[in-house]
């Protein structure tokens, strides 16, 4: 077996890794649909006659000399004709660049039957649309001077019912591509359309099952390990060991880290500080550091899960230890599994941008979550109430309140990777949106699984040591509450399209609220609040054993 010093070193490494990764939980995307960022707040876009269109993302199919090329993405204007949601190739329009390029004056070139490709600047968007329409254009394409998509709005006063052509803005690189084709004297055609999203994508169902399954699996693993540890402890007492062991000494024996009220509060403070550091200093190298940390945590998690699973079939390999330089005592099974886990994590880190890399990310993420929920635990409901209550406020503040202070949602900016070339942080589970014409991913952050998972795991351990049945316990109803809270999160995302939603806003009331209500209803809230899972049915045995073996104590 491992020496106490080696175990302490391993536990220290785990604590450092867990804390670093927990600090990243908050910086997670709240809406994984993969939309391009659309600048300009809707509240600042006046609605007037002829200027009442909703902003929608627009796909722009392109053909150069009859060969279809890359499909571009833009955003429609507040004015003009609405963009169709169907793409009929017969409606493709030839593209032309007017003179002047900004089209703030009447074009010297006829645009009859064409789409005008113009540069942003020098005059209002509505003036460009009127000039293009007067020159005979059937559509207007505006090239932004940045990569962001900007919402084209109307002037403060006036009516715009006379503008009848559709208008779309493209990011700078996309517009430059079209313009380069025209400068090469190629025949360029475009077709604009805005397909609708499905109300529910099957990826959201898969992600829901993954999240709930991970929480349930981690809960049973945690409870089973705690039960085995308790049985081993009492067997050693029965065989003549010192039965007078305090709770703190017993906890030291077990490979777990208890969260207390102070650390729960400190966690959210440190998470907020770290989120601000990411917000101000996020860059490509900083993101690379986060990827490395995730790979380290994923490697540890994958190795822990594999060793725990395989030790059931290979107990001899799991129980035979060797001393390894710098690493301390390790079992043969751990030495055998470690190279595979290291290779898996390394390959994901190198090829993380491939289309199928989400599979490796989910595998590493689930392994990490399972291992963390196996090691970290809450001892009672009081700690859970402080932790989840703080996380609840934290989520709401950094999603909804931070725009009032920073002019943008800090959490969403960090999660989207706006300051790191669009590559988001890897601390999340994701599944590709299979039937969404806009692509993207359905996602859930680790924090939305780990933090409620601590409570669900506690409830199962409490039910087991209290000998409660499935329906009379707390685990079943808390698990249902978690699934329901996650369901309401996706409902909110679909109802409030384009607005990120903090999942804990819905999950915390459905989980913590369920436990508190049931505990109050059954008259067990005080026991849950203070003693927690220490209310073991074996307490009587322990007390009698202490009296029998240590009467002087």
Short mmCIF file of C-alpha atoms in Angstrom, two decimals:
data_model
loop_
_atom_site.label_atom_id
_atom_site.label_comp_id
_atom_site.label_asym_id
_atom_site.label_seq_id
_atom_site.Cartn_x
_atom_site.Cartn_y
_atom_site.Cartn_z
CA UNK A 1 0.00 0.00 0.00
CA UNK A 2 1.01 3.64 -0.40
CA UNK A 3 2.89 5.26 2.45
CA UNK A 4 1.21 8.09 4.31
CA UNK A 5 3.72 10.60 2.91
CA UNK A 6 3.15 9.47 -0.68
CA UNK A 7 -0.61 9.65 -0.20
CA UNK A 8 -0.34 13.17 1.21
CA UNK A 9 1.74 14.25 -1.79
CA UNK A 10 -0.84 12.75 -4.16
CA UNK A 11 -3.66 14.43 -2.29
CA UNK A 12 -1.83 17.77 -2.43
CA UNK A 13 -1.42 17.46 -6.21
CA UNK A 14 -5.10 16.61 -6.54
CA UNK A 15 -6.16 19.54 -4.36
CA UNK A 16 -4.08 21.98 -6.42
CA UNK A 17 -5.45 20.59 -9.69
CA UNK A 18 -9.02 20.58 -8.43
CA UNK A 19 -8.83 24.13 -7.09
CA UNK A 20 -7.33 25.46 -10.32
CA UNK A 21 -10.02 23.79 -12.37
CA UNK A 22 -12.82 24.77 -10.01
CA UNK A 23 -11.73 28.39 -10.41
CA UNK A 24 -12.42 28.01 -14.11
CA UNK A 25 -15.92 26.65 -13.67
CA UNK A 26 -17.48 30.07 -13.67
CA UNK A 27 -15.98 31.09 -16.98
CA UNK A 28 -18.22 28.97 -19.10
CA UNK A 29 -20.45 29.63 -22.08
CA UNK A 30 -24.13 30.01 -21.29
CA UNK A 31 -25.39 29.52 -24.82
CA UNK A 32 -23.63 27.09 -27.11
CA UNK A 33 -25.38 27.73 -30.38
CA UNK A 34 -22.24 29.02 -32.00
CA UNK A 35 -23.66 32.29 -33.30
CA UNK A 36 -21.36 34.98 -34.58
CA UNK A 37 -21.12 37.97 -32.27
CA UNK A 38 -23.53 40.74 -33.25
CA UNK A 39 -22.49 44.14 -31.95
CA UNK A 40 -24.88 46.99 -31.03
CA UNK A 41 -27.47 46.74 -28.29
CA UNK A 42 -31.11 46.31 -29.35
CA UNK A 43 -32.12 48.91 -26.79
CA UNK A 44 -30.21 51.53 -28.82
CA UNK A 45 -31.90 50.69 -32.12
CA UNK A 46 -34.98 52.85 -32.66
CA UNK A 47 -38.03 51.31 -34.31
CA UNK A 48 -39.77 53.66 -36.76
CA UNK A 49 -42.05 53.22 -39.75
CA UNK A 50 -40.16 51.07 -42.22
CA UNK A 51 -37.49 50.34 -39.61
CA UNK A 52 -38.98 47.52 -37.57
CA UNK A 53 -37.29 44.37 -38.84
CA UNK A 54 -35.82 41.90 -36.37
CA UNK A 55 -32.09 41.33 -36.64
CA UNK A 56 -31.37 37.84 -37.97
CA UNK A 57 -28.25 36.01 -39.02
CA UNK A 58 -28.05 35.55 -42.77
CA UNK A 59 -26.30 32.88 -44.80
CA UNK A 60 -24.79 34.10 -48.07
CA UNK A 61 -24.13 31.42 -50.67
CA UNK A 62 -21.57 32.51 -53.25
CA UNK A 63 -20.61 31.37 -56.76
CA UNK A 64 -17.49 32.48 -58.62
CA UNK A 65 -17.46 31.73 -62.33
CA UNK A 66 -20.28 29.25 -61.73
CA UNK A 67 -18.46 27.32 -58.99
CA UNK A 68 -19.98 27.48 -55.51
CA UNK A 69 -17.50 28.60 -52.85
CA UNK A 70 -17.53 29.07 -49.09
CA UNK A 71 -20.83 30.08 -47.53
CA UNK A 72 -20.57 33.38 -45.64
CA UNK A 73 -22.49 34.63 -42.60
CA UNK A 74 -23.86 38.15 -42.13
CA UNK A 75 -26.59 39.99 -40.25
CA UNK A 76 -29.72 41.65 -41.66
CA UNK A 77 -30.66 45.32 -41.25
CA UNK A 78 -33.50 46.89 -39.32
CA UNK A 79 -34.88 48.36 -42.59
CA UNK A 80 -35.76 47.03 -46.03
CA UNK A 81 -37.24 43.75 -47.19
CA UNK A 82 -37.04 40.79 -44.80
CA UNK A 83 -34.66 37.96 -45.68
CA UNK A 84 -36.29 34.74 -46.87
CA UNK A 85 -35.71 31.59 -44.83
CA UNK A 86 -35.36 29.42 -47.93
CA UNK A 87 -32.54 29.25 -50.45
CA UNK A 88 -33.74 28.96 -54.05
CA UNK A 89 -30.81 29.05 -56.43
CA UNK A 90 -32.94 30.63 -59.11
CA UNK A 91 -33.01 33.81 -57.02
CA UNK A 92 -29.20 34.23 -56.98
CA UNK A 93 -28.09 37.77 -57.87
CA UNK A 94 -24.94 38.89 -59.70
CA UNK A 95 -22.70 41.06 -57.53
CA UNK A 96 -21.26 44.45 -58.51
CA UNK A 97 -19.13 47.15 -56.84
CA UNK A 98 -20.60 50.63 -57.39
CA UNK A 99 -18.71 53.89 -57.70
CA UNK A 100 -18.07 55.42 -55.21
CA UNK A 101 -17.30 52.32 -53.09
CA UNK A 102 -19.18 53.67 -50.06
CA UNK A 103 -22.24 54.54 -52.23
CA UNK A 104 -22.94 57.76 -50.35
CA UNK A 105 -23.67 59.47 -53.69
CA UNK A 106 -25.47 58.26 -56.80
CA UNK A 107 -23.48 55.47 -58.43
CA UNK A 108 -21.92 56.17 -61.78
CA UNK A 109 -22.47 52.50 -62.66
CA UNK A 110 -25.85 50.94 -63.30
CA UNK A 111 -26.75 48.23 -60.77
CA UNK A 112 -29.96 47.03 -62.41
CA UNK A 113 -30.79 43.48 -61.28
CA UNK A 114 -27.62 43.22 -59.21
CA UNK A 115 -26.59 43.20 -55.56
CA UNK A 116 -24.44 46.18 -54.59
CA UNK A 117 -21.26 45.46 -52.60
CA UNK A 118 -20.30 48.61 -50.71
CA UNK A 119 -17.91 49.69 -47.97
CA UNK A 120 -19.03 50.94 -44.60
CA UNK A 121 -18.42 54.62 -43.83
CA UNK A 122 -19.03 58.25 -44.87
CA UNK A 123 -22.85 58.13 -44.56
CA UNK A 124 -25.74 56.32 -42.92
CA UNK A 125 -26.79 52.79 -43.78
CA UNK A 126 -30.23 53.95 -44.91
CA UNK A 127 -28.67 56.41 -47.36
CA UNK A 128 -26.57 53.63 -48.88
CA UNK A 129 -29.72 51.50 -49.28
CA UNK A 130 -31.58 54.36 -50.98
CA UNK A 131 -28.68 55.04 -53.35
CA UNK A 132 -28.42 51.36 -54.23
CA UNK A 133 -32.18 51.09 -54.80
CA UNK A 134 -32.14 54.23 -56.99
CA UNK A 135 -29.39 52.67 -59.12
CA UNK A 136 -31.55 49.60 -59.71
CA UNK A 137 -29.94 47.21 -57.19
CA UNK A 138 -31.97 44.30 -55.86
CA UNK A 139 -29.98 43.94 -52.63
CA UNK A 140 -27.30 45.69 -50.60
CA UNK A 141 -24.21 44.05 -49.09
CA UNK A 142 -22.22 46.24 -46.68
CA UNK A 143 -18.63 45.29 -45.79
CA UNK A 144 -17.84 46.10 -42.18
CA UNK A 145 -14.48 47.64 -41.27
CA UNK A 146 -14.04 44.98 -38.54
CA UNK A 147 -14.60 41.27 -38.16
CA UNK A 148 -17.60 41.76 -35.86
CA UNK A 149 -21.12 41.88 -37.26
CA UNK A 150 -22.74 45.26 -36.63
CA UNK A 151 -26.49 45.82 -36.61
CA UNK A 152 -27.49 48.28 -39.30
CA UNK A 153 -30.08 50.68 -37.86
CA UNK A 154 -31.97 53.78 -39.01
CA UNK A 155 -31.56 57.47 -38.32
CA UNK A 156 -33.14 58.91 -35.21
CA UNK A 157 -35.92 60.66 -37.12
CA UNK A 158 -37.83 59.96 -40.31
CA UNK A 159 -39.66 57.14 -42.05
CA UNK A 160 -38.09 54.43 -44.16
CA UNK A 161 -41.01 52.77 -45.89
CA UNK A 162 -39.46 53.67 -49.26
CA UNK A 163 -36.55 51.23 -48.79
CA UNK A 164 -37.68 47.96 -50.38
CA UNK A 165 -34.45 46.02 -50.97
CA UNK A 166 -32.90 43.66 -48.38
CA UNK A 167 -29.65 44.74 -46.74
CA UNK A 168 -27.01 42.57 -45.08
CA UNK A 169 -23.70 43.32 -43.38
CA UNK A 170 -20.70 41.00 -43.75
CA UNK A 171 -17.51 40.92 -41.65
CA UNK A 172 -14.46 42.49 -43.24
CA UNK A 173 -12.71 39.28 -44.33
CA UNK A 174 -15.86 37.88 -45.98
CA UNK A 175 -16.48 41.12 -47.89
CA UNK A 176 -12.85 41.29 -48.99
CA UNK A 177 -13.17 37.78 -50.45
CA UNK A 178 -16.13 38.79 -52.59
CA UNK A 179 -14.46 42.02 -53.68
CA UNK A 180 -11.24 40.20 -54.63
CA UNK A 181 -13.23 37.91 -56.93
CA UNK A 182 -14.78 40.91 -58.71
CA UNK A 183 -11.36 42.57 -59.08
CA UNK A 184 -10.18 39.39 -60.86
CA UNK A 185 -13.03 39.92 -63.34
CA UNK A 186 -14.79 36.80 -62.13
CA UNK A 187 -18.55 36.45 -62.32
CA UNK A 188 -19.73 36.54 -58.70
CA UNK A 189 -23.27 35.60 -57.66
CA UNK A 190 -24.83 35.55 -54.19
CA UNK A 191 -27.96 34.13 -52.61
CA UNK A 192 -29.07 35.40 -49.18
CA UNK A 193 -31.33 33.42 -46.85
CA UNK A 194 -31.90 32.98 -43.11
CA UNK A 195 -32.92 29.41 -42.22
CA UNK A 196 -34.81 28.93 -38.97
CA UNK A 197 -33.45 26.93 -36.09
CA UNK A 198 -35.30 23.84 -34.81
CA UNK A 199 -37.13 24.43 -31.56
CA UNK A 200 -35.22 21.56 -29.94
CA UNK A 201 -32.07 19.92 -31.25
CA UNK A 202 -31.37 16.30 -30.38
CA UNK A 203 -27.93 17.35 -29.12
CA UNK A 204 -29.61 19.03 -26.15
CA UNK A 205 -31.19 15.70 -25.21
CA UNK A 206 -27.81 13.94 -25.45
CA UNK A 207 -26.17 16.63 -23.34
CA UNK A 208 -28.94 16.43 -20.73
CA UNK A 209 -28.43 12.67 -20.49
CA UNK A 210 -24.66 13.11 -20.23
CA UNK A 211 -24.94 15.64 -17.41
CA UNK A 212 -27.55 13.72 -15.41
CA UNK A 213 -25.76 10.41 -16.01
CA UNK A 214 -22.46 11.87 -14.82
CA UNK A 215 -24.04 13.17 -11.61
CA UNK A 216 -25.76 9.84 -10.91
CA UNK A 217 -22.64 7.82 -11.68
CA UNK A 218 -20.46 10.03 -9.49
CA UNK A 219 -23.01 9.82 -6.66
CA UNK A 220 -23.09 6.02 -6.63
CA UNK A 221 -19.29 5.86 -6.87
CA UNK A 222 -18.92 8.28 -3.97
CA UNK A 223 -21.48 6.48 -1.81
CA UNK A 224 -20.03 3.05 -2.56
CA UNK A 225 -16.52 4.20 -1.73
CA UNK A 226 -17.71 5.78 1.51
CA UNK A 227 -19.53 2.57 2.41
CA UNK A 228 -16.45 0.44 1.73
CA UNK A 229 -14.29 2.80 3.77
CA UNK A 230 -16.75 2.64 6.68
CA UNK A 231 -16.91 -1.15 6.54
CA UNK A 232 -13.13 -1.42 6.49
CA UNK A 233 -12.90 0.97 9.42
CA UNK A 234 -15.34 -1.01 11.54
CA UNK A 235 -13.74 -4.33 10.56
CA UNK A 236 -10.42 -3.03 11.84
CA UNK A 237 -12.13 -1.97 15.05
CA UNK A 238 -13.68 -5.40 15.43
CA UNK A 239 -10.33 -7.09 14.84
CA UNK A 240 -8.75 -5.25 17.75
CA UNK A 241 -7.87 -1.87 16.28
CA UNK A 242 -8.34 1.35 18.17
CA UNK A 243 -12.06 1.97 17.93
CA UNK A 244 -11.74 5.32 19.65
CA UNK A 245 -11.04 7.27 16.48
CA UNK A 246 -12.30 10.80 16.11
CA UNK A 247 -14.21 11.98 13.07
CA UNK A 248 -11.29 14.12 11.96
CA UNK A 249 -8.91 11.16 12.19
CA UNK A 250 -11.39 9.00 10.32
CA UNK A 251 -11.64 11.63 7.56
CA UNK A 252 -7.85 11.70 7.28
CA UNK A 253 -7.87 7.98 6.58
CA UNK A 254 -10.26 8.40 3.68
CA UNK A 255 -9.06 9.83 0.38
CA UNK A 256 -11.47 12.76 0.46
CA UNK A 257 -11.36 16.52 0.91
CA UNK A 258 -14.19 18.08 2.89
CA UNK A 259 -15.45 21.54 1.97
CA UNK A 260 -16.30 23.83 4.88
CA UNK A 261 -18.22 27.10 5.04
CA UNK A 262 -15.08 29.24 4.85
CA UNK A 263 -13.69 27.45 1.81
CA UNK A 264 -17.13 27.62 0.13
CA UNK A 265 -17.17 31.40 0.48
CA UNK A 266 -13.52 31.72 -0.47
CA UNK A 267 -14.12 29.66 -3.59
CA UNK A 268 -16.55 32.16 -5.07
CA UNK A 269 -14.31 35.12 -4.20
CA UNK A 270 -11.33 33.49 -5.89
CA UNK A 271 -13.50 32.44 -8.84
CA UNK A 272 -14.58 36.07 -9.34
CA UNK A 273 -10.99 37.29 -9.16
CA UNK A 274 -9.87 34.64 -11.62
CA UNK A 275 -12.74 35.47 -13.98
CA UNK A 276 -11.65 39.12 -14.02
CA UNK A 277 -8.06 38.06 -14.72
CA UNK A 278 -9.31 36.05 -17.69
CA UNK A 279 -11.42 38.99 -18.84
CA UNK A 280 -8.56 41.48 -18.82
CA UNK A 281 -5.62 39.29 -19.73
CA UNK A 282 -7.08 36.54 -21.89
CA UNK A 283 -4.90 35.88 -24.93
CA UNK A 284 -3.78 32.97 -27.06
CA UNK A 285 -0.97 32.01 -24.68
CA UNK A 286 -3.29 32.29 -21.66
CA UNK A 287 -5.79 30.00 -23.37
CA UNK A 288 -2.97 27.57 -24.12
CA UNK A 289 -2.17 27.52 -20.40
CA UNK A 290 -5.80 26.66 -19.63
CA UNK A 291 -5.70 23.86 -22.20
CA UNK A 292 -2.59 22.44 -20.53
CA UNK A 293 -4.27 22.60 -17.13
CA UNK A 294 -7.32 20.85 -18.54
CA UNK A 295 -5.12 18.14 -20.07
CA UNK A 296 -3.39 17.61 -16.70
CA UNK A 297 -6.73 17.38 -14.90
CA UNK A 298 -8.19 15.18 -17.62
CA UNK A 299 -5.19 12.85 -17.46
CA UNK A 300 -5.52 12.52 -13.67
CA UNK A 301 -9.27 12.00 -13.93
CA UNK A 302 -9.07 9.42 -16.72
CA UNK A 303 -6.35 7.49 -14.92
CA UNK A 304 -8.28 7.51 -11.63
CA UNK A 305 -11.48 6.28 -13.29
CA UNK A 306 -9.71 3.54 -15.25
CA UNK A 307 -7.75 2.31 -12.24
CA UNK A 308 -10.89 2.24 -10.08
CA UNK A 309 -12.79 0.32 -12.75
CA UNK A 310 -10.05 -2.16 -13.65
CA UNK A 311 -9.11 -2.86 -10.03
CA UNK A 312 -12.32 -4.91 -9.76
CA UNK A 313 -10.93 -7.35 -12.35
CA UNK A 314 -7.23 -7.04 -11.51
CA UNK A 315 -7.06 -6.75 -7.71
CA UNK A 316 -3.52 -8.13 -7.51
CA UNK A 317 -2.15 -5.51 -9.93
CA UNK A 318 -4.04 -2.81 -8.06
CA UNK A 319 -2.63 -3.94 -4.71
CA UNK A 320 1.02 -4.34 -5.70
CA UNK A 321 3.03 -1.12 -5.31
CA UNK A 322 6.42 0.07 -6.49
CA UNK A 323 8.36 3.16 -5.61
CA UNK A 324 8.74 5.48 -8.61
CA UNK A 325 11.25 8.34 -8.53
CA UNK A 326 9.59 11.76 -8.11
CA UNK A 327 6.13 10.15 -8.08
CA UNK A 328 6.36 8.03 -4.96
CA UNK A 329 4.53 4.74 -4.51
CA UNK A 330 2.34 3.63 -7.44
CA UNK A 331 0.51 0.40 -8.16
CA UNK A 332 1.26 -1.80 -11.16
CA UNK A 333 -2.21 -1.03 -12.48
CA UNK A 334 -1.62 2.72 -12.26
CA UNK A 335 1.73 2.38 -14.05
CA UNK A 336 0.03 0.36 -16.79
CA UNK A 337 -2.89 2.76 -17.29
CA UNK A 338 -0.96 6.05 -16.99
CA UNK A 339 0.68 5.96 -20.48
CA UNK A 340 -2.69 5.47 -22.19
CA UNK A 341 -4.32 8.28 -20.20
CA UNK A 342 -1.35 10.57 -20.90
CA UNK A 343 -1.43 9.78 -24.63
CA UNK A 344 -5.19 10.36 -24.82
CA UNK A 345 -4.99 13.75 -23.08
CA UNK A 346 -1.98 14.81 -25.15
CA UNK A 347 -3.59 13.91 -28.46
CA UNK A 348 -6.69 15.87 -27.55
CA UNK A 349 -4.56 18.90 -26.65
CA UNK A 350 -2.78 18.80 -30.00
CA UNK A 351 -5.84 18.09 -32.18
CA UNK A 352 -8.48 19.88 -30.08
CA UNK A 353 -9.65 22.01 -33.02
CA UNK A 354 -10.67 19.07 -35.22
CA UNK A 355 -14.37 18.56 -35.86
CA UNK A 356 -14.53 15.35 -33.80
CA UNK A 357 -12.33 16.57 -30.91
CA UNK A 358 -15.45 17.16 -28.81
CA UNK A 359 -15.55 13.41 -28.14
CA UNK A 360 -12.15 13.49 -26.45
CA UNK A 361 -13.03 16.67 -24.58
CA UNK A 362 -16.20 15.08 -23.21
CA UNK A 363 -14.36 11.90 -22.22
CA UNK A 364 -11.69 13.85 -20.34
CA UNK A 365 -14.27 16.20 -18.83
CA UNK A 366 -16.56 13.43 -17.56
CA UNK A 367 -13.57 11.55 -16.11
CA UNK A 368 -12.42 14.69 -14.34
CA UNK A 369 -15.88 15.42 -12.93
CA UNK A 370 -16.28 11.84 -11.70
CA UNK A 371 -12.90 11.96 -9.97
CA UNK A 372 -13.50 15.37 -8.40
CA UNK A 373 -16.88 14.28 -7.03
CA UNK A 374 -15.14 11.19 -5.67
CA UNK A 375 -12.52 13.26 -3.83
CA UNK A 376 -14.32 16.49 -2.88
CA UNK A 377 -17.43 16.29 -0.71
CA UNK A 378 -19.72 18.38 1.46
CA UNK A 379 -20.30 17.14 5.04
CA UNK A 380 -23.75 18.66 5.58
CA UNK A 381 -26.46 20.82 4.03
CA UNK A 382 -25.17 23.99 5.68
CA UNK A 383 -22.02 23.91 3.57
CA UNK A 384 -24.02 23.04 0.48
CA UNK A 385 -26.40 25.96 1.09
CA UNK A 386 -23.48 28.39 1.38
CA UNK A 387 -21.69 26.99 -1.67
CA UNK A 388 -24.70 26.77 -3.97
CA UNK A 389 -26.15 30.02 -2.67
CA UNK A 390 -22.90 31.82 -3.44
CA UNK A 391 -22.71 30.17 -6.86
CA UNK A 392 -26.31 31.20 -7.53
CA UNK A 393 -25.51 34.86 -6.84
CA UNK A 394 -22.20 34.57 -8.68
CA UNK A 395 -23.85 33.26 -11.84
CA UNK A 396 -26.53 35.94 -11.88
CA UNK A 397 -24.06 38.75 -11.20
CA UNK A 398 -21.51 37.89 -13.89
CA UNK A 399 -24.12 37.17 -16.56
CA UNK A 400 -26.82 39.79 -15.92
CA UNK A 401 -25.34 42.47 -13.65
CA UNK A 402 -21.79 42.74 -15.00
CA UNK A 403 -22.96 44.42 -18.27
CA UNK A 404 -24.07 47.39 -16.16
CA UNK A 405 -20.50 47.79 -14.91
CA UNK A 406 -18.35 46.55 -17.80
CA UNK A 407 -20.76 47.31 -20.70
CA UNK A 408 -20.74 43.59 -21.57
CA UNK A 409 -21.29 40.29 -19.85
CA UNK A 410 -17.89 39.32 -18.45
CA UNK A 411 -18.73 35.62 -18.22
CA UNK A 412 -20.01 35.38 -21.79
CA UNK A 413 -17.06 37.34 -23.22
CA UNK A 414 -14.58 35.03 -21.49
CA UNK A 415 -16.51 31.90 -22.41
CA UNK A 416 -16.77 32.81 -26.09
CA UNK A 417 -13.06 33.51 -26.30
CA UNK A 418 -13.54 37.00 -27.75
CA UNK A 419 -9.99 37.93 -26.76
CA UNK A 420 -8.37 34.67 -27.86
CA UNK A 421 -9.30 34.47 -31.54
CA UNK A 422 -12.68 32.91 -30.78
CA UNK A 423 -11.41 29.71 -29.15
CA UNK A 424 -13.35 29.19 -25.95
CA UNK A 425 -12.10 27.66 -22.73
CA UNK A 426 -12.22 23.83 -22.65
CA UNK A 427 -13.86 23.40 -19.23
CA UNK A 428 -17.22 22.27 -20.59
CA UNK A 429 -19.05 19.35 -22.15
CA UNK A 430 -20.38 19.85 -25.65
CA UNK A 431 -22.27 18.01 -28.38
CA UNK A 432 -22.62 19.24 -32.01
CA UNK A 433 -26.06 20.56 -32.93
CA UNK A 434 -27.06 17.91 -35.45
CA UNK A 435 -30.12 19.47 -37.07
CA UNK A 436 -29.27 23.15 -36.67
CA UNK A 437 -28.51 24.82 -40.04
CA UNK A 438 -26.26 27.25 -38.18
CA UNK A 439 -24.17 24.51 -36.61
CA UNK A 440 -22.47 25.15 -33.30
CA UNK A 441 -22.61 23.12 -30.10
CA UNK A 442 -24.95 22.52 -27.21
CA UNK A 443 -22.80 22.98 -24.14
CA UNK A 444 -22.79 22.83 -20.36
CA UNK A 445 -20.03 24.07 -18.06
CA UNK A 446 -18.35 21.85 -15.50
CA UNK A 447 -19.71 24.04 -12.70
CA UNK A 448 -23.29 23.25 -13.70
CA UNK A 449 -22.52 19.56 -13.10
CA UNK A 450 -19.97 19.61 -10.29
CA UNK A 451 -21.59 22.02 -7.84
CA UNK A 452 -25.06 20.38 -7.89
CA UNK A 453 -23.31 17.00 -8.08
CA UNK A 454 -21.76 17.61 -4.65
CA UNK A 455 -25.27 17.94 -3.20
CA UNK A 456 -26.70 14.93 -5.04
CA UNK A 457 -23.74 12.77 -3.93
CA UNK A 458 -24.23 13.90 -0.33
CA UNK A 459 -27.91 12.97 -0.48
CA UNK A 460 -27.15 9.42 -1.60
CA UNK A 461 -24.52 8.93 1.11
CA UNK A 462 -26.96 10.31 3.68
CA UNK A 463 -29.72 7.96 2.49
CA UNK A 464 -27.41 4.96 2.68
CA UNK A 465 -26.08 5.59 6.18
CA UNK A 466 -29.57 6.53 7.40
CA UNK A 467 -31.08 3.38 5.88
CA UNK A 468 -33.68 5.36 3.97
CA UNK A 469 -35.69 3.85 1.14
CA UNK A 470 -35.60 5.31 -2.34
CA UNK A 471 -38.83 7.28 -2.04
CA UNK A 472 -38.39 8.26 1.60
CA UNK A 473 -34.84 9.51 1.07
CA UNK A 474 -33.42 12.62 -0.57
CA UNK A 475 -31.32 11.27 -3.43
CA UNK A 476 -34.18 10.46 -5.81
CA UNK A 477 -35.90 13.80 -5.44
CA UNK A 478 -32.68 15.81 -5.65
CA UNK A 479 -31.73 13.93 -8.81
CA UNK A 480 -35.14 14.68 -10.29
CA UNK A 481 -34.68 18.29 -9.26
CA UNK A 482 -31.32 18.47 -11.02
CA UNK A 483 -32.73 17.02 -14.24
CA UNK A 484 -35.69 19.39 -14.05
CA UNK A 485 -33.47 22.43 -13.40
CA UNK A 486 -31.28 21.56 -16.36
CA UNK A 487 -34.40 21.11 -18.48
CA UNK A 488 -35.67 24.57 -17.53
CA UNK A 489 -32.27 25.99 -18.47
CA UNK A 490 -32.64 24.74 -22.04
CA UNK A 491 -36.24 25.94 -22.16
CA UNK A 492 -35.03 29.42 -21.18
CA UNK A 493 -32.27 29.32 -23.80
CA UNK A 494 -34.79 28.47 -26.51
CA UNK A 495 -37.29 31.10 -25.39
CA UNK A 496 -34.71 33.88 -25.02
CA UNK A 497 -32.72 33.37 -28.19
CA UNK A 498 -29.43 35.23 -28.21
CA UNK A 499 -29.39 35.81 -24.43
CA UNK A 500 -27.03 33.69 -22.35
CA UNK A 501 -28.61 31.96 -19.34
CA UNK A 502 -26.82 31.01 -16.10
CA UNK A 503 -27.80 27.39 -15.55
CA UNK A 504 -27.45 27.60 -11.76
CA UNK A 505 -30.25 30.15 -11.76
CA UNK A 506 -32.60 27.24 -12.46
CA UNK A 507 -30.64 24.29 -11.02
CA UNK A 508 -30.00 25.61 -7.49
CA UNK A 509 -33.68 26.19 -6.57
CA UNK A 510 -34.61 22.77 -7.99
CA UNK A 511 -31.91 20.89 -6.04
CA UNK A 512 -31.08 22.76 -2.86
CA UNK A 513 -34.66 23.97 -2.57
CA UNK A 514 -35.92 20.39 -2.83
CA UNK A 515 -33.65 19.14 -0.03
CA UNK A 516 -34.46 22.04 2.28
CA UNK A 517 -38.20 21.65 1.74
CA UNK A 518 -38.20 17.89 2.27
CA UNK A 519 -35.96 18.20 5.32
CA UNK A 520 -38.30 20.79 6.85
CA UNK A 521 -41.41 18.75 5.93
CA UNK A 522 -39.99 15.57 7.49
CA UNK A 523 -38.57 17.30 10.56
CA UNK A 524 -35.00 16.28 9.65
CA UNK A 525 -33.64 19.66 8.58
CA UNK A 526 -31.60 20.21 11.76
CA UNK A 527 -29.88 16.84 11.36
CA UNK A 528 -29.20 17.51 7.66
CA UNK A 529 -27.97 21.02 8.44
CA UNK A 530 -25.42 20.12 11.13
CA UNK A 531 -24.67 16.37 11.31
CA UNK A 532 -25.21 15.41 7.69
CA UNK A 533 -23.98 11.94 6.81
CA UNK A 534 -22.45 11.47 10.27
CA UNK A 535 -25.86 10.21 11.47
CA UNK A 536 -24.79 6.65 10.72
CA UNK A 537 -26.80 3.76 12.03
CA UNK A 538 -23.48 2.33 13.21
CA UNK A 539 -23.06 5.11 15.80
CA UNK A 540 -24.58 2.89 18.47
CA UNK A 541 -22.05 0.21 17.67
CA UNK A 542 -19.19 2.69 17.83
CA UNK A 543 -20.34 4.08 21.16
CA UNK A 544 -20.78 0.64 22.70
CA UNK A 545 -17.41 -0.45 21.34
CA UNK A 546 -15.75 2.59 22.90
CA UNK A 547 -17.30 1.85 26.27
CA UNK A 548 -16.37 -1.84 26.12
CA UNK A 549 -12.79 -1.44 24.93
CA UNK A 550 -11.95 1.92 26.54
CA UNK A 551 -13.99 2.30 29.72
CA UNK A 552 -11.51 4.85 31.09
CA UNK A 553 -12.19 7.08 28.01
#
